[in-house]
Tab-separated table of C-alpha atoms and ligand atoms in Angstrom:
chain	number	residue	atom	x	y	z
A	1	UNK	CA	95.730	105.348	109.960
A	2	UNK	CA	97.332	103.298	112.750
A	3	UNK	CA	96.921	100.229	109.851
A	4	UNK	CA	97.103	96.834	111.519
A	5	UNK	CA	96.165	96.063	107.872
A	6	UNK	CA	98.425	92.803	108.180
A	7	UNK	CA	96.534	91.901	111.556
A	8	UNK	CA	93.648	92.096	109.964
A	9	UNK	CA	94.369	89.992	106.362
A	10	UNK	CA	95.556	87.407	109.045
A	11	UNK	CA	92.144	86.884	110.631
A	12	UNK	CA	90.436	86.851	107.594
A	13	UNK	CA	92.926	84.303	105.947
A	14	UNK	CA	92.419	82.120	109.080
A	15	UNK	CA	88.593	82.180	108.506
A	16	UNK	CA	88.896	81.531	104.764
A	17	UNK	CA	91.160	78.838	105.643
A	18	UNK	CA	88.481	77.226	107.817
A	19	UNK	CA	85.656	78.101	106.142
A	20	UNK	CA	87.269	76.742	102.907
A	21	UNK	CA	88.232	73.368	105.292
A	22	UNK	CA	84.860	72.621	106.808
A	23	UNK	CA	82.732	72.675	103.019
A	24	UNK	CA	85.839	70.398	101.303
A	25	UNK	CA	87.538	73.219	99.407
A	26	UNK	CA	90.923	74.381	99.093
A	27	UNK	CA	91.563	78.269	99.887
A	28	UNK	CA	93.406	78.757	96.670
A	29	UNK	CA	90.222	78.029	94.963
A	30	UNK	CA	88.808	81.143	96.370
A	31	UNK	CA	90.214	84.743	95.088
A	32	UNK	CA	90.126	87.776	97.962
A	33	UNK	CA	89.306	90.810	96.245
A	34	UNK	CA	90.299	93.198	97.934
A	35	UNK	CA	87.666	96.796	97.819
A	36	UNK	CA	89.366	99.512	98.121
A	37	UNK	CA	86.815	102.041	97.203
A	38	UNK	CA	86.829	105.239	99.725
A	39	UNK	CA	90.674	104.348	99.842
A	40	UNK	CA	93.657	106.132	98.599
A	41	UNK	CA	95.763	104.095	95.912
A	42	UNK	CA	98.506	103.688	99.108
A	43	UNK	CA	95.596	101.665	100.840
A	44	UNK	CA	95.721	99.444	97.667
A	45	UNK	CA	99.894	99.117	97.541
A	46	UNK	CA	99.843	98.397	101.335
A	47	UNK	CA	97.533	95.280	100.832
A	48	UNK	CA	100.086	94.353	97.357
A	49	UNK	CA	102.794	94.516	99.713
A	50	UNK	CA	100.976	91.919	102.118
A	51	UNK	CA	100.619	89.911	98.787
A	52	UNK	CA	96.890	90.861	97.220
A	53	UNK	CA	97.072	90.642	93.984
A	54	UNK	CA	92.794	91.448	93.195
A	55	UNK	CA	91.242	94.942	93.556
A	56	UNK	CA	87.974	96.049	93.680
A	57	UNK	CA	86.527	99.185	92.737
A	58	UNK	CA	83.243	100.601	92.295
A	59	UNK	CA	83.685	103.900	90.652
A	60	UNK	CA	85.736	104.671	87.253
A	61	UNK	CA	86.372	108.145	88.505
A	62	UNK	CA	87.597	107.319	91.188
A	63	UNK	CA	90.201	104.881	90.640
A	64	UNK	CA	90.795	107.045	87.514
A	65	UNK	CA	92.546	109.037	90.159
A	66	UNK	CA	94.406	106.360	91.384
A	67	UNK	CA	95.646	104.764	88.435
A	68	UNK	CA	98.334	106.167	88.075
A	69	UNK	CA	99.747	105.016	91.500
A	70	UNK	CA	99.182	101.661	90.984
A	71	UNK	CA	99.852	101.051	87.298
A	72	UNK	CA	103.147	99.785	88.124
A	73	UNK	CA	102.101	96.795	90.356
A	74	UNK	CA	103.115	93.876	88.575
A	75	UNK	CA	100.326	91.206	88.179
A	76	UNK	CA	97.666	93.393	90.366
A	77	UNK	CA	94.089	92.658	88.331
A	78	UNK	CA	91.893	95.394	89.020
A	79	UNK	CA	88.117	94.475	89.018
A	80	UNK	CA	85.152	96.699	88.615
A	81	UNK	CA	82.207	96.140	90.487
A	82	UNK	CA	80.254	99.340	91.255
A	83	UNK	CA	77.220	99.781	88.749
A	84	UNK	CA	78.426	100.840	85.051
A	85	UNK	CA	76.345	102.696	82.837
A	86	UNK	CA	77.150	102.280	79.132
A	87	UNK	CA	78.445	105.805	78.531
A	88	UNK	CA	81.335	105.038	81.022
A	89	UNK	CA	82.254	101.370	79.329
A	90	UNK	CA	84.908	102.377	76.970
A	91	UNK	CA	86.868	104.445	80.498
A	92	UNK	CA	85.880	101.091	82.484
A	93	UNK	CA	87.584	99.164	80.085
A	94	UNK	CA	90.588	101.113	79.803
A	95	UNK	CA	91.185	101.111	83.618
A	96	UNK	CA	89.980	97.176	84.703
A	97	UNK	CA	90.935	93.965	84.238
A	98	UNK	CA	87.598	92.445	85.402
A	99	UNK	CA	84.265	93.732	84.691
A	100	UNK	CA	81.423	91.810	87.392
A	101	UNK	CA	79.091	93.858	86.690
A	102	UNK	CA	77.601	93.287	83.075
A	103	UNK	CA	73.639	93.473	83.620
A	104	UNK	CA	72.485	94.905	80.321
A	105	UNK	CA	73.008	93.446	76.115
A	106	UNK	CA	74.035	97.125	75.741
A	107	UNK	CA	76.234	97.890	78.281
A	108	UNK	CA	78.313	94.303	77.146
A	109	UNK	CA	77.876	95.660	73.244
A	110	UNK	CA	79.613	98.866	74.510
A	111	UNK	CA	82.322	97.193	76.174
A	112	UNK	CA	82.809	94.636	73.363
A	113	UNK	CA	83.570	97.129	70.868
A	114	UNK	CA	86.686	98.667	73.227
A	115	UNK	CA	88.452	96.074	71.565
A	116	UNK	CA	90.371	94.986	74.857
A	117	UNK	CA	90.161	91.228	76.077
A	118	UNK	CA	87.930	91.236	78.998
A	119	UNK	CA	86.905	88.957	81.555
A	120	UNK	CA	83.763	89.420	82.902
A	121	UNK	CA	80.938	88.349	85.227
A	122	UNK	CA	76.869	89.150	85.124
A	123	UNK	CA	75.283	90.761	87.980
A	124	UNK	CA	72.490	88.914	88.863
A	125	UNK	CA	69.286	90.856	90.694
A	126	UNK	CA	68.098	88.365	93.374
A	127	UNK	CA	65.678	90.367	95.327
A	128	UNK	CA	62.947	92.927	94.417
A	129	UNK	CA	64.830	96.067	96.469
A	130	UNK	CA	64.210	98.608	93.380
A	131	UNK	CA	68.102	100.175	94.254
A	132	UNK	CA	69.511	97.302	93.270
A	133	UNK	CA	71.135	96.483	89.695
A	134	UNK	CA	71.858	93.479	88.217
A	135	UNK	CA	70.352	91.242	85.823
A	136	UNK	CA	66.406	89.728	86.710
A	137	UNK	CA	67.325	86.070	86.963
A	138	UNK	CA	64.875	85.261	83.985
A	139	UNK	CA	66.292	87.261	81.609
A	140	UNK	CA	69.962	85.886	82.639
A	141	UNK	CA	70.524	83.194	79.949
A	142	UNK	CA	69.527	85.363	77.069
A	143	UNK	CA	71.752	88.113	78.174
A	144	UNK	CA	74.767	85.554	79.081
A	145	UNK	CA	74.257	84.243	75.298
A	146	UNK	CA	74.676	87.516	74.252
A	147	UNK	CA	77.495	88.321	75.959
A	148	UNK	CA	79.256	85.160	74.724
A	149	UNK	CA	78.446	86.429	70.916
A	150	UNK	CA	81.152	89.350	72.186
A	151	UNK	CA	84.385	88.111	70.803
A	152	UNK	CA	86.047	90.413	73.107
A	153	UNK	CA	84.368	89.543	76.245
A	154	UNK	CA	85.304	86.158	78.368
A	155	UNK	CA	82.154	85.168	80.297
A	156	UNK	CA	83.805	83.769	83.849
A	157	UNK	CA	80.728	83.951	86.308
A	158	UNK	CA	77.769	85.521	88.243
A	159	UNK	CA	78.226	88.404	90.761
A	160	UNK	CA	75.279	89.632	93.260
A	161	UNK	CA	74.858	91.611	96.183
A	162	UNK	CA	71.820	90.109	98.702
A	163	UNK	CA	70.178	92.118	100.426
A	164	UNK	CA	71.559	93.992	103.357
A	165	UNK	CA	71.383	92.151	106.499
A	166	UNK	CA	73.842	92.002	109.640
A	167	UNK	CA	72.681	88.061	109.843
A	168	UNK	CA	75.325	86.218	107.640
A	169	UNK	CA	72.669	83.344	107.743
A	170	UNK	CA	70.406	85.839	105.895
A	171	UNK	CA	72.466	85.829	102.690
A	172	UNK	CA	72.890	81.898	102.584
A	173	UNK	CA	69.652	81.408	100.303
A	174	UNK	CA	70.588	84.104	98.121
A	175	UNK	CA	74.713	82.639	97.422
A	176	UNK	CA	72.755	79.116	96.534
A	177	UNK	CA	70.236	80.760	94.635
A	178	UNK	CA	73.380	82.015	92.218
A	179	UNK	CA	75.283	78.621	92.391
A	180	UNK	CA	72.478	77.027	90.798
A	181	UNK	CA	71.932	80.003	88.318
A	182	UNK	CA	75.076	79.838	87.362
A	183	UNK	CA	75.402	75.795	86.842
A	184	UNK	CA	72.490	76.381	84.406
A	185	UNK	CA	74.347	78.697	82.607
A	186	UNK	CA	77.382	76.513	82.674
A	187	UNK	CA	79.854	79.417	84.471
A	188	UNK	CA	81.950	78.616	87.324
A	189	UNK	CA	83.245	81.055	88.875
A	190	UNK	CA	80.905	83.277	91.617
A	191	UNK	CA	81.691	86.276	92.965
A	192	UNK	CA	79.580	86.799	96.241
A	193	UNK	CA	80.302	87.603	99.901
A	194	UNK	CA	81.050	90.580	101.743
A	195	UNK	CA	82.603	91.607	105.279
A	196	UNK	CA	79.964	90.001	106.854
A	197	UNK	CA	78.821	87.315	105.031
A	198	UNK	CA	82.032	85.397	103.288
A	199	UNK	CA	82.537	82.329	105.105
A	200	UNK	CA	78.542	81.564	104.092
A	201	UNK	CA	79.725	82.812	100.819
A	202	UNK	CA	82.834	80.403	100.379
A	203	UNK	CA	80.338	77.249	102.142
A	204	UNK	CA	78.362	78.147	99.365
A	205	UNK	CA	80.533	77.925	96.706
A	206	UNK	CA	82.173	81.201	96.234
A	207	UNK	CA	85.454	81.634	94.094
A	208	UNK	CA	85.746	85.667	94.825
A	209	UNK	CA	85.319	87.038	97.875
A	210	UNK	CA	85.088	90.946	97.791
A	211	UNK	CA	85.853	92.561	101.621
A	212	UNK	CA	86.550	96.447	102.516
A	213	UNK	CA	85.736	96.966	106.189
A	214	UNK	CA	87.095	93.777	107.414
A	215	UNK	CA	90.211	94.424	106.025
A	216	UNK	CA	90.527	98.869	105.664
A	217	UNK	CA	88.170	99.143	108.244
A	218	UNK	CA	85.552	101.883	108.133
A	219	UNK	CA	85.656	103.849	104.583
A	220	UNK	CA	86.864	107.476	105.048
A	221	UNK	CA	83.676	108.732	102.659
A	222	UNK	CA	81.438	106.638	104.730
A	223	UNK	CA	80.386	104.771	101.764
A	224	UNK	CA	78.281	101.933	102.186
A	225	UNK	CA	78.126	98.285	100.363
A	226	UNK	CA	76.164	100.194	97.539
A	227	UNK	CA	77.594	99.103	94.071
A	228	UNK	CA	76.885	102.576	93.185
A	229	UNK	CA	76.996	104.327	90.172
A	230	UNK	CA	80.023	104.213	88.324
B	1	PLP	C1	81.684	97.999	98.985
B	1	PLP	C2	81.407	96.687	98.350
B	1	PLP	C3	81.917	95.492	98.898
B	1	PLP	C4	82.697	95.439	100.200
B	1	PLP	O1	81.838	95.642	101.257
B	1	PLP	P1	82.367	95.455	102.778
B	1	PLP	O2	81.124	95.296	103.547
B	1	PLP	O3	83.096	96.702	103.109
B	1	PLP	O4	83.240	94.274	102.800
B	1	PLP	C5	81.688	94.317	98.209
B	1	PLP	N1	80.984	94.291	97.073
B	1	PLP	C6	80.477	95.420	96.513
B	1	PLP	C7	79.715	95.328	95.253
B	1	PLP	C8	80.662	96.644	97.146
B	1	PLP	O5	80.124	97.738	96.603
């Protein structure tokens, strides 16, 4: 791994910078997040040394692995944002900072009893693709009621994934369709943009970006933008 990590951050800095500039915000509204699944935890203290303090990962067993390695990174937040299933939500909670992707009553019941102060986000479901989890936007403001009944969990936002398409333009409709979700809801913060698609993300509103390739490069497993099983 010839890095060039820093080159990299650089470039994408400069277009959060400008992409923050031209829609009237300030970059240090917006939080890179940093994905780092497919990546050893050295991957994740390289980008700590160039200042990152926001992780993402997707799988608990994974980063179970590399825990250990990066438990001593002070102020590092680790986020999870793969798919959880309620069996895992007591490890999930152990491990993370930042749950994004609550979609189910159960799944924040199970994390609620943990007993660990939580932030977290609801995945919201904004197309039909079957793969997909996340929340169907009807059902959102029951299930973000319930997770504010949690006295453990700190409701902070919405989180989606739109539809994979190389056309940035593609996800636009999909990042306002979740601004507007989550003004009803009365939750600021919006986690949405990839590689591709952030600087329609941030014009749209985002406050967490979440970008692997553009920053790692290629993943070693090959693993695509699937929030995948945890
Ligand atoms: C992998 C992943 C990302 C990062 O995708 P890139 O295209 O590599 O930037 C962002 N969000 C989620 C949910 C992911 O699973």
């Amino acid at each position: 791994m010839g890095n060039g990590l820093a080159e990299r951050l650089e470039k994408i800095e400069k277009r959060l910078h400008r992409a923050a500039e031209r829609s009237g915000r300030r970059r240090s509204d917006i939080t890179l997040l940093a994905v780092t699944k497919g990546f050893p935890a050295e991957q994740i203290c390289r980008a700590y040394g160039l200042g990152i303090r926001d992780f993402g990962e997707n799988y608990v067993q994974e980063f179970e692995g590399k825990q250990a390695a990066v438990a001593g990174l002070a102020g590092a937040r680790f986020h999870f944002i793969g798919h959880l299933q309620s069996n895992k939500a007591a490890r999930a909670a152990a491990l993370f900072d930042v749950i994004q992707t609550i979609d189910s009553p159960k799944l924040a019941r199970r994390l609620n009893a943990v007993g660990k102060l939580l932030e977290v986000m609801i995945e919201v479901k904004l197309s039909a693709e079957a793969a997909k989890s996340g929340v169907d936007p009807e059902a959102l403001e029951e299930l973000a009621a319930q997770v504010r009944q949690c006295p453990q969990l700190r409701l902070t936002g919405l989180m989606t994934m739109p539809p994979w398409n190389p056309d940035p333009e593609a996800s636009r409709p999909y990042f306002r369709r979740l601004r507007q979700l989550a003004e009803r809801i009365g939750v600021t913060g919006l986690s949405m943009g990839m590689s591709h698609d952030f600087e329609v993300a941030v014009e749209e509103g985002a406050s967490c970006v979440r970008i692997g390739t553009a920053l790692f490069g290629e993943r070693p497993q090959g693993k695509r933008g699937e929030a995948a099983e945890g």
